[in-house]
PDB file of C-alpha atoms in Angstrom:
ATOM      1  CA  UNK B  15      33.105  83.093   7.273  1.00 49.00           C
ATOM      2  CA  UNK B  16      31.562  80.627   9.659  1.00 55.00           C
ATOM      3  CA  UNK B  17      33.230  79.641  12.371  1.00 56.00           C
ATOM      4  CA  UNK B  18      33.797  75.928  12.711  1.00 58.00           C
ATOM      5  CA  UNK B  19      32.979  73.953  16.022  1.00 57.00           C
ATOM      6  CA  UNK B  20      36.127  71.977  16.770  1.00 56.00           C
ATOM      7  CA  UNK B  21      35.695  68.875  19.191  1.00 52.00           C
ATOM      8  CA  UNK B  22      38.485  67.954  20.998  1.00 54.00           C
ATOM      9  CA  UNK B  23      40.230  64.468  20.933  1.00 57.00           C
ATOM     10  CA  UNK B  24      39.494  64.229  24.812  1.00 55.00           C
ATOM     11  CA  UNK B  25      35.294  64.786  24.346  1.00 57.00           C
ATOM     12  CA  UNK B  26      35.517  62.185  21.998  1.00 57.00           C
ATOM     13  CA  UNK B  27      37.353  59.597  23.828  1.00 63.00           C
ATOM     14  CA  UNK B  28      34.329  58.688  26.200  1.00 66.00           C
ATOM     15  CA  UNK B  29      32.182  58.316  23.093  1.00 63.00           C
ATOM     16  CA  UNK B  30      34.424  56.103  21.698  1.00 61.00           C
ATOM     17  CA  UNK B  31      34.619  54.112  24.783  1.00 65.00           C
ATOM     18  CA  UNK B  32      30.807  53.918  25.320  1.00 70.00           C
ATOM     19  CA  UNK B  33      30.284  52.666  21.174  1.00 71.00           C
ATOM     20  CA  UNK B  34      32.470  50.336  21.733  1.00 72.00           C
ATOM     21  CA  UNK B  35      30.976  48.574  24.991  1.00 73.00           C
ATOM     22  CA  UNK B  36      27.940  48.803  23.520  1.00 73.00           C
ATOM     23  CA  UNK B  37      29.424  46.650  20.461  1.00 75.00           C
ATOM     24  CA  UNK B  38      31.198  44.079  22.744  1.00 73.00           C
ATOM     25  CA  UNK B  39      27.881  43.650  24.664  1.00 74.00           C
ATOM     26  CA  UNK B  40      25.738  42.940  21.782  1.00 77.00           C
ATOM     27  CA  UNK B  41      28.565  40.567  20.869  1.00 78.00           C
ATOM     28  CA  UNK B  42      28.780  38.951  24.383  1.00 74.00           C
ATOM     29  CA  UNK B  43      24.872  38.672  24.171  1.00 77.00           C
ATOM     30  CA  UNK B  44      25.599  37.040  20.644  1.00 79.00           C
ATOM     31  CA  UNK B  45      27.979  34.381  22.079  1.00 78.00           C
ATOM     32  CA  UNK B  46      25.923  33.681  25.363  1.00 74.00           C
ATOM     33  CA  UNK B  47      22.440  33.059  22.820  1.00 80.00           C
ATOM     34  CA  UNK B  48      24.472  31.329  20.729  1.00 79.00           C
ATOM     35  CA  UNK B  49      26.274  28.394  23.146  1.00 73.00           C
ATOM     36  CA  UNK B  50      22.837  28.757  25.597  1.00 70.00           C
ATOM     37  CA  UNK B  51      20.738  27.329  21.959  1.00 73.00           C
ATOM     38  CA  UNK B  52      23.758  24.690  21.886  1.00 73.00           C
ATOM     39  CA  UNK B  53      23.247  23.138  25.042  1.00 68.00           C
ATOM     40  CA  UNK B  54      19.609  23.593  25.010  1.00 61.00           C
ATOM     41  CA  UNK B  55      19.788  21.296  21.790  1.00 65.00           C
ATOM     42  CA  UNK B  56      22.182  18.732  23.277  1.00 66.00           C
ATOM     43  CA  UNK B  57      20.014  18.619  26.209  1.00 63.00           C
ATOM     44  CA  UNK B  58      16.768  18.603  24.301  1.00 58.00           C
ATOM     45  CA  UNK B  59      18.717  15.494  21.884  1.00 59.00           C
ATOM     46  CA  UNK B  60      19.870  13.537  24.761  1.00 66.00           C
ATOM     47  CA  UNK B  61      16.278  13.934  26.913  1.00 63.00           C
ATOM     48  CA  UNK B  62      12.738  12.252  26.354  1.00 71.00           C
ATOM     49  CA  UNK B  63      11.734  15.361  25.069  1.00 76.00           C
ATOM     50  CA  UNK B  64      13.193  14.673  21.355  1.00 78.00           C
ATOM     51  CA  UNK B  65      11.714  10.650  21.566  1.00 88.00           C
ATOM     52  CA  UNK B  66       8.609   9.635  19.706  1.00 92.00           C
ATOM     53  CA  UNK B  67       5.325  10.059  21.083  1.00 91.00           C
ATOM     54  CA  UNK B  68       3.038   9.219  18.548  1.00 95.00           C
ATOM     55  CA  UNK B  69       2.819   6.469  15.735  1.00 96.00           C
ATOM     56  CA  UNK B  70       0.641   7.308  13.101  1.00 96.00           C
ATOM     57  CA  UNK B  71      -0.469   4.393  10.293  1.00 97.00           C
ATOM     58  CA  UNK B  72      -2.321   5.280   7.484  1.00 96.00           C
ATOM     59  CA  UNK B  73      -3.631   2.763   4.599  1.00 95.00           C
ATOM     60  CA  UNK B  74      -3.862  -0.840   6.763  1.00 94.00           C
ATOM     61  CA  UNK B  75      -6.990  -2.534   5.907  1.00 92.00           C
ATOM     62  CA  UNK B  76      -6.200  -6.256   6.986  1.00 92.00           C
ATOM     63  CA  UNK B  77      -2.824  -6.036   8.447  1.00 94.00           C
ATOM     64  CA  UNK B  78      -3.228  -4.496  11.546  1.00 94.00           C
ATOM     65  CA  UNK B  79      -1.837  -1.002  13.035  1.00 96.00           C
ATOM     66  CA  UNK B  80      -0.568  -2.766  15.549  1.00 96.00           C
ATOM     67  CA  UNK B  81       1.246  -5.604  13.798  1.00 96.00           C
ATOM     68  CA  UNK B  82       2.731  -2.682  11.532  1.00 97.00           C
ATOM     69  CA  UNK B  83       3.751  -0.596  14.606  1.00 96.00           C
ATOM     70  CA  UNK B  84       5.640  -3.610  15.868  1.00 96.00           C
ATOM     71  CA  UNK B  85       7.424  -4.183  12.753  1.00 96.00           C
ATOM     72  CA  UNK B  86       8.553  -0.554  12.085  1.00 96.00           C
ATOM     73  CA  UNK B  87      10.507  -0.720  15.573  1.00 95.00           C
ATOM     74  CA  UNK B  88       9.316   2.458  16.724  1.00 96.00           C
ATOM     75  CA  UNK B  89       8.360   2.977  20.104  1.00 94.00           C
ATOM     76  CA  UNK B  90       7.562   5.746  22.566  1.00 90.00           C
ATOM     77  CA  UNK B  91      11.368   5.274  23.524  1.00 89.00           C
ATOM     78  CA  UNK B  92      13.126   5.949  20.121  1.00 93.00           C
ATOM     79  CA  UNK B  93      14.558   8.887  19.655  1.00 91.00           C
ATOM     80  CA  UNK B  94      13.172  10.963  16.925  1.00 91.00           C
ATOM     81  CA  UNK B  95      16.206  12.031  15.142  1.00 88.00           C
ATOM     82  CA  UNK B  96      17.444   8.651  14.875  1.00 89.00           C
ATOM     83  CA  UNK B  97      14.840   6.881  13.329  1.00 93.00           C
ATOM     84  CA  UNK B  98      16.037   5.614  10.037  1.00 95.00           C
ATOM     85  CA  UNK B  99      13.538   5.726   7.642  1.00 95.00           C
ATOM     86  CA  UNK B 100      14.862   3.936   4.815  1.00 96.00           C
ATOM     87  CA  UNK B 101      15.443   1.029   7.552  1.00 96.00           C
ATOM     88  CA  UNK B 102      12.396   1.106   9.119  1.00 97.00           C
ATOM     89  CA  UNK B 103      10.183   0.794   5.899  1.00 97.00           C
ATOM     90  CA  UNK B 104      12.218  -2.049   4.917  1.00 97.00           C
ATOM     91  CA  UNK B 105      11.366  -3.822   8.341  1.00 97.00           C
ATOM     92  CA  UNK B 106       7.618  -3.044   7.526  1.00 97.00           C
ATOM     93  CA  UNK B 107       8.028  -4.618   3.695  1.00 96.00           C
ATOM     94  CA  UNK B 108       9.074  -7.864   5.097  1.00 95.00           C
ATOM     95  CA  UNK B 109       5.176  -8.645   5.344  1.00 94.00           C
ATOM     96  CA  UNK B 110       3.891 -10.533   2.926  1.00 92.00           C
ATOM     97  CA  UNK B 111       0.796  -8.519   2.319  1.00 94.00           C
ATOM     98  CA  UNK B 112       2.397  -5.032   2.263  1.00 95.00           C
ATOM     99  CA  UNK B 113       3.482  -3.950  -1.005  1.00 94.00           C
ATOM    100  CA  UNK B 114       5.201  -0.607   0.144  1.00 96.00           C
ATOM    101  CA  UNK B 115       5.930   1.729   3.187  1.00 97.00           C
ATOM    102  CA  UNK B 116       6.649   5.358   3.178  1.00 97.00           C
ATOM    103  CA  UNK B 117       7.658   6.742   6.998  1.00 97.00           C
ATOM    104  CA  UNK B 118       8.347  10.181   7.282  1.00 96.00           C
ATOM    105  CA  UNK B 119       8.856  12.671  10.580  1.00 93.00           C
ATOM    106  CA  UNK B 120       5.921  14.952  11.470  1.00 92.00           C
ATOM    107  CA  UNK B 121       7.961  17.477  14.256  1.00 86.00           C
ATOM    108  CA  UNK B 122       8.200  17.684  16.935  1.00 87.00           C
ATOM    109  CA  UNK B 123       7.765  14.173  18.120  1.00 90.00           C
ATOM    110  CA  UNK B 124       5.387  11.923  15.473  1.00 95.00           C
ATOM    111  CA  UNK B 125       5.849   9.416  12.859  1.00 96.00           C
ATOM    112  CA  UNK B 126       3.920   8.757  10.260  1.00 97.00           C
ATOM    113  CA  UNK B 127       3.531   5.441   8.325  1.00 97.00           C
ATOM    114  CA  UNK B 128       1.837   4.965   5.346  1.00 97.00           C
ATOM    115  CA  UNK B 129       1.319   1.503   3.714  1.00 97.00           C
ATOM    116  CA  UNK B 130       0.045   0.163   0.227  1.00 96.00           C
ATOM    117  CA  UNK B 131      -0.906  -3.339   0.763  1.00 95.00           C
ATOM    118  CA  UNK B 132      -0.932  -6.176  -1.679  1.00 93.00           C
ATOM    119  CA  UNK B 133      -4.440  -6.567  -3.299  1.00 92.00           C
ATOM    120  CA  UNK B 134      -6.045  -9.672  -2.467  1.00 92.00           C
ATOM    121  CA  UNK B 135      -7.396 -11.469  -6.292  1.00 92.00           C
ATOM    122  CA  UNK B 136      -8.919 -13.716  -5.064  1.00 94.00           C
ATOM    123  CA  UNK B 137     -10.029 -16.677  -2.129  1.00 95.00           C
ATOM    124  CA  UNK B 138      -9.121 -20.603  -2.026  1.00 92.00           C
ATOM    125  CA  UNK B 139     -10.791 -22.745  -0.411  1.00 87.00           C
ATOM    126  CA  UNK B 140      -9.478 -25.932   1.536  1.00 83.00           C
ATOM    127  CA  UNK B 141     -10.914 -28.216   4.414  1.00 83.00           C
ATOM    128  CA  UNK B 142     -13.910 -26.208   4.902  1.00 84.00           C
ATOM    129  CA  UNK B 143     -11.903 -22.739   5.035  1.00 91.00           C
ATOM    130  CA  UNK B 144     -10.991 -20.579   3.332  1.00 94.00           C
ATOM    131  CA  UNK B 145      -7.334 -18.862   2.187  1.00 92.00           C
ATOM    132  CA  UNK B 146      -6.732 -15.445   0.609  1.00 94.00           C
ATOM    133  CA  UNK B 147      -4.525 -15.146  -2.337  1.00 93.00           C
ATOM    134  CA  UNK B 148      -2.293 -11.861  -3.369  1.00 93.00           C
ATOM    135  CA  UNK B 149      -1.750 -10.345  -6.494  1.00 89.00           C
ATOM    136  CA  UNK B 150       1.564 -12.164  -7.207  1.00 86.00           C
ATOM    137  CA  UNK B 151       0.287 -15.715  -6.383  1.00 87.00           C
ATOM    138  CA  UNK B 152       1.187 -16.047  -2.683  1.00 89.00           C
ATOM    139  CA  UNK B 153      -1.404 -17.626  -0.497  1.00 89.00           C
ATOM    140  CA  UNK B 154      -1.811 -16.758   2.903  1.00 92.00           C
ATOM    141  CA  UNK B 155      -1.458 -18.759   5.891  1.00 89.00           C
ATOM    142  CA  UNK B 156      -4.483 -17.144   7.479  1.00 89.00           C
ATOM    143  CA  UNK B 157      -8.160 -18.724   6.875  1.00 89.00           C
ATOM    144  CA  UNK B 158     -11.512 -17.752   7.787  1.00 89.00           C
ATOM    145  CA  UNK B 159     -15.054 -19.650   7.280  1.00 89.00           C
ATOM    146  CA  UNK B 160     -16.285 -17.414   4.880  1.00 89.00           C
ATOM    147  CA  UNK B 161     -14.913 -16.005   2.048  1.00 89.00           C
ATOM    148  CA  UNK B 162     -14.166 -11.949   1.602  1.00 86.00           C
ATOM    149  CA  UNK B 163     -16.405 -10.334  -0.830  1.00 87.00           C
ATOM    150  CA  UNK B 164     -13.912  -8.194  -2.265  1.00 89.00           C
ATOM    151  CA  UNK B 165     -12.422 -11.078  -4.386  1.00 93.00           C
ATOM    152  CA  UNK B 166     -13.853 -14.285  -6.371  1.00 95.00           C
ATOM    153  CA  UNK B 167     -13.442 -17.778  -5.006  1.00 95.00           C
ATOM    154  CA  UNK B 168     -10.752 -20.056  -7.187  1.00 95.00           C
ATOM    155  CA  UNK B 169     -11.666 -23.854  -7.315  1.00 94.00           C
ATOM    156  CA  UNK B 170      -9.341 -26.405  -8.807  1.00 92.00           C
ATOM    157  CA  UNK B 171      -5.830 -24.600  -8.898  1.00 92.00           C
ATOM    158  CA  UNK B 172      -3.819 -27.288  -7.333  1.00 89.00           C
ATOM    159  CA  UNK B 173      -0.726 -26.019  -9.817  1.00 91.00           C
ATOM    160  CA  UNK B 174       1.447 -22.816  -8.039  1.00 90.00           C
ATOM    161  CA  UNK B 175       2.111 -22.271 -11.928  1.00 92.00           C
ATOM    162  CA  UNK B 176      -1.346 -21.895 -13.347  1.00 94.00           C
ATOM    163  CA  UNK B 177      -2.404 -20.407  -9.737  1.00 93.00           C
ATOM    164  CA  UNK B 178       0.514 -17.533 -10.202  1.00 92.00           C
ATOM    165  CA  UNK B 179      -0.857 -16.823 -13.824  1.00 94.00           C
ATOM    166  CA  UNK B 180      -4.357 -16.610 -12.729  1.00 94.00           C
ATOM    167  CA  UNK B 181      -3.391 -13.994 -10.083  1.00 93.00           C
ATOM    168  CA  UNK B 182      -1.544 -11.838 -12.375  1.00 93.00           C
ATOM    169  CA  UNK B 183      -4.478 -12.044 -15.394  1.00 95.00           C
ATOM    170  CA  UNK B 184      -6.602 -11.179 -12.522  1.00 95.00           C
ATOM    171  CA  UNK B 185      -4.838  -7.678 -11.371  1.00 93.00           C
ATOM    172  CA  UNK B 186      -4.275  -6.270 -14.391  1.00 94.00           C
ATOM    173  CA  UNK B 187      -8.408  -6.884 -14.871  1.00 94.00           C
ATOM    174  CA  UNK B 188     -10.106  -3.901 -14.279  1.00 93.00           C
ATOM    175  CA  UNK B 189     -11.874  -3.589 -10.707  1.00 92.00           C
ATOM    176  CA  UNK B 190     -15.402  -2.810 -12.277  1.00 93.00           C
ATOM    177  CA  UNK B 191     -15.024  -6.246 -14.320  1.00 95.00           C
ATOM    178  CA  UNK B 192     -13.337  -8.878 -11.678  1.00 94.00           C
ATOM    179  CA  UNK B 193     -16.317  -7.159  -9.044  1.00 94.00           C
ATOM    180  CA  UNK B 194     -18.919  -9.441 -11.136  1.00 96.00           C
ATOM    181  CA  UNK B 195     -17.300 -12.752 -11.105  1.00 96.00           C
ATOM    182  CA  UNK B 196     -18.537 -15.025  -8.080  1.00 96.00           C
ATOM    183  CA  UNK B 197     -16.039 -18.313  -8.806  1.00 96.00           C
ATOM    184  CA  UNK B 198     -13.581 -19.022 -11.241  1.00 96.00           C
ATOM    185  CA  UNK B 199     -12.819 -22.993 -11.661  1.00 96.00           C
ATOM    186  CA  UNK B 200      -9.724 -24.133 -13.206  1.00 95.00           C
ATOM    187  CA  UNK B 201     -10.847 -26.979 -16.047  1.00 95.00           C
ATOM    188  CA  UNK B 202      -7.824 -28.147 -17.749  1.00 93.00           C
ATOM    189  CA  UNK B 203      -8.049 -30.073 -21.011  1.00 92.00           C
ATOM    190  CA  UNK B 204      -5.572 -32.067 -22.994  1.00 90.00           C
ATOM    191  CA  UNK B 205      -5.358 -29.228 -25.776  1.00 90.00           C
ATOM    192  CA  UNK B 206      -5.800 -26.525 -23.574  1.00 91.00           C
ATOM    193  CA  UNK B 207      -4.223 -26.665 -19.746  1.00 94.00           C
ATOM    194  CA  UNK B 208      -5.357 -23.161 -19.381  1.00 95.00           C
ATOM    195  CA  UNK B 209      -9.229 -23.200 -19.717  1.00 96.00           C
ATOM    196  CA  UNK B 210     -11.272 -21.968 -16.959  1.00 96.00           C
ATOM    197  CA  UNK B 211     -14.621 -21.715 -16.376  1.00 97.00           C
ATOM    198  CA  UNK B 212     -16.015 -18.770 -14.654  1.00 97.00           C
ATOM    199  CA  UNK B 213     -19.411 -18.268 -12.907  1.00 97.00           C
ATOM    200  CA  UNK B 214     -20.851 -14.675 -12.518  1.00 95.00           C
ATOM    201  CA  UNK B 215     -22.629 -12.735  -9.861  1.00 94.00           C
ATOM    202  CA  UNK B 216     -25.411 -12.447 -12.842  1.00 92.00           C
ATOM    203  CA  UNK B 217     -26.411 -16.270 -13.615  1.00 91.00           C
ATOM    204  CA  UNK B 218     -23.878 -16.418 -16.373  1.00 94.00           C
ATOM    205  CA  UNK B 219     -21.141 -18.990 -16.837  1.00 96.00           C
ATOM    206  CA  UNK B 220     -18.112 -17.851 -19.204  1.00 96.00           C
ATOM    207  CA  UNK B 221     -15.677 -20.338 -20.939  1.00 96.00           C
ATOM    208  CA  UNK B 222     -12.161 -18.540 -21.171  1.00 96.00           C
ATOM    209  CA  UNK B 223      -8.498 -19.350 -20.985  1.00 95.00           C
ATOM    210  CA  UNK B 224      -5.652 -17.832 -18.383  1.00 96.00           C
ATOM    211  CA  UNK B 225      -3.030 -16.717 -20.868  1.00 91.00           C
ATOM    212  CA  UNK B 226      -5.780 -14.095 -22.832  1.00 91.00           C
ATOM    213  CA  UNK B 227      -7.998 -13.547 -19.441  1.00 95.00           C
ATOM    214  CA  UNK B 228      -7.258  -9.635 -18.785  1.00 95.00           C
ATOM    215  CA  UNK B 229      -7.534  -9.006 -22.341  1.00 93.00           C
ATOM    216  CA  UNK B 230     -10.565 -10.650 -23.095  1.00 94.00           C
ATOM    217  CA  UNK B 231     -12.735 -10.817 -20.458  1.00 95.00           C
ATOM    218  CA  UNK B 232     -13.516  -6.755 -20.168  1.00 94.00           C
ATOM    219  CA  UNK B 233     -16.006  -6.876 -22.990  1.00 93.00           C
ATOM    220  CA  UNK B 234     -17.846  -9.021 -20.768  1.00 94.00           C
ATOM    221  CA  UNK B 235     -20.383  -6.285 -19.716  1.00 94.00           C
ATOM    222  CA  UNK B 236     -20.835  -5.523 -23.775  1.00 93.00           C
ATOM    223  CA  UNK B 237     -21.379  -8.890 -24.773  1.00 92.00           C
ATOM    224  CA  UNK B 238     -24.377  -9.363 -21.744  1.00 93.00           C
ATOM    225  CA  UNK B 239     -25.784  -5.886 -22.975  1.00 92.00           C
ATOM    226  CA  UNK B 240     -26.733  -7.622 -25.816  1.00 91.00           C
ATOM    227  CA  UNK B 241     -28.605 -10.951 -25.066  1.00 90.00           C
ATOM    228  CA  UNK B 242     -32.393 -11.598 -24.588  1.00 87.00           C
ATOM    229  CA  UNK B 243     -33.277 -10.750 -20.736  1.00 84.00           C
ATOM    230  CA  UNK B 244     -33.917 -13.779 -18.833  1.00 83.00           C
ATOM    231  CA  UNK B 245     -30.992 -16.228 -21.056  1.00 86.00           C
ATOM    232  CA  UNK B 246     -29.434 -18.527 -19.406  1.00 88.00           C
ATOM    233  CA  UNK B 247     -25.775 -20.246 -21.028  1.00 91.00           C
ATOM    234  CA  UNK B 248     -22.396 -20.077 -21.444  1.00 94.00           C
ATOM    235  CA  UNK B 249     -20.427 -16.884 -23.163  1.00 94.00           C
ATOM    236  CA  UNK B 250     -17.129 -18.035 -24.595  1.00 94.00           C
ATOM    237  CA  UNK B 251     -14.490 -15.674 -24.561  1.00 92.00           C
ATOM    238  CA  UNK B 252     -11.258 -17.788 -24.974  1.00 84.00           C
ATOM    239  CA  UNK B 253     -11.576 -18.290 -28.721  1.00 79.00           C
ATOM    240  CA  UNK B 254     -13.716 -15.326 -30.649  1.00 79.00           C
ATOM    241  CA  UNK B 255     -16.882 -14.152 -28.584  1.00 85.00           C
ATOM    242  CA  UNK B 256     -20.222 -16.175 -28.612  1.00 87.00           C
ATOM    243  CA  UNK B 257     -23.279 -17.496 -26.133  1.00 89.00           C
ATOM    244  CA  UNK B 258     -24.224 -20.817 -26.329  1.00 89.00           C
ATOM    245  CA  UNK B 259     -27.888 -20.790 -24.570  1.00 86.00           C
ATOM    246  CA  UNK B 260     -28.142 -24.094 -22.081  1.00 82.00           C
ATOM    247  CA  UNK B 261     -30.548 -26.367 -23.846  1.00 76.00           C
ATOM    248  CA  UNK B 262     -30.716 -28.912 -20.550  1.00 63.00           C
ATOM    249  CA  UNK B 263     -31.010 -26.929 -16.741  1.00 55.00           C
ATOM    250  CA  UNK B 264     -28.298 -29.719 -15.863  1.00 56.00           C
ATOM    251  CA  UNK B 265     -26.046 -28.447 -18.619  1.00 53.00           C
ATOM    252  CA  UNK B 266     -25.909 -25.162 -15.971  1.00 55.00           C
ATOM    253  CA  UNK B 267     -24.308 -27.909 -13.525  1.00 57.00           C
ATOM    254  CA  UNK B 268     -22.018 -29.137 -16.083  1.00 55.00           C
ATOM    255  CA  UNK B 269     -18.788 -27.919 -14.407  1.00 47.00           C
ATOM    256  CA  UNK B 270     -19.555 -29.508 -10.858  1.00 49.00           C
ATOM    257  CA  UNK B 271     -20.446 -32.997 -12.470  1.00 49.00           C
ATOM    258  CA  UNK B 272     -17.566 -33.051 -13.935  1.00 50.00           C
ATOM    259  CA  UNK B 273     -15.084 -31.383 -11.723  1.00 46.00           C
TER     260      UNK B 273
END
């Protein structure tokens, strides 16, 4: 038989001894990492190492990034970590022309705002100037000499009501549509408080009504498709869909004369 090697208890003992040193020093090394990452992360919280450095804005087109930086709150002082973002787009939102906010954190030390602002429908004009209107009706306190080209100029709505209306006909129309009209003049009559009268970018004049103007006037482009080239008249859209050709040049002025 083969003879076994016996170890005694005593050559084992130092073994023992040395495994288990090793095991409280990779424990000890444990502990130390773990409490030296603690206060590295209360120190790193409580420095200027954790605050903001940059403010990013994305999506302003006429408010400016600085106005929004100054509403959000956020400066080059705030901590990171205790920037509430819920809060802070709600501070943004109080603007009248921005329609939403969306912050988020970028680590380690930028935030990033990103804003939807109201669409403008449309430009007012009073004393010479001129006064942008949002999509829900609100006019802004702001005016310029000239009115932007991005939205048609509304004459005659001296009513918030029928101004409100107008605005909302006019966002749900679709971009490549509202794009053509130049002016839109509010020309109320006794049976019908709602006609307008609308003059194109094209030499057209259109006869329509508020309440049916999102729904009616996209077959605008159709109906123009269709008539001699060089007419000149008025396509009524408010009840059916038909051109009346100006017989007079001054019935072309009709609207001014009259207005």
């Amino acid at each position: 038989m083969e003879e076994r090697k016996i170890v005694s208890i005593e050559d084992r003992i130092p073994k023992l001894k040395q495994s288990r040193r090793k095991k409280a020093n990779r424990r000890l090394i444990l502990y130390l990492t773990i409490l030296f990452l603690l206060i590295a992360t209360v120190v790193y919280l409580q420095s200027p190492l954790s605050n903001v450095r940059t403010v990013s804005v994305e999506g302003d087109r006429y408010v400016s990034e600085d106005e929004i930086k100054e509403l959000s709150g956020v400066t080059d002082q705030t901590n990171i970590w205790k920037v509430d973002r819920k809060q802070v787009e709600e501070k943004i939102e109080t603007h009248k022309e921005i329609a939403q906010a969306e912050v988020s954190r970028n680590l380690p030390s930028t935030v990033q705002i990103k804003v939807e602002e109201s669409e403008r429908i449309g430009y007012i004009q009073q004393n010479g100037e001129f006064r942008a209107i949002l999509e829900d009706g609100t006019e802004l306190d702001e005016t310029s000499a000239h009115p932007g080209a991005d939205a048609p100029i509304l004459v005659g709505f001296d009513k918030k009501t029928y101004l409100e209306e107008m605005s909302k006909e006019l966002k749900a129309l679709p971009p490549s549509v509202s794009s053509l009209i130049s002016e839109i003049h509010w020309r109320p009559q006794e049976d019908n408080p709602y006609q307008i009268r609308l003059y194109m970018n094209d030499g057209f004049q259109v006869q329509a009504s508020i309440r049916n103007f999102s729904s009616k006037m996209p077959a605008y482009p159709s109906i123009v498709a269709q008539l001699d080239e060089g007419a000149e008249g008025l396509i009524h859209i408010d009840v059916g869909a038909y051109f009346e050709e100006f017989k007079d040049p001054e019935e072309e002025n009709e609207d001014e004369t009259q207005g």
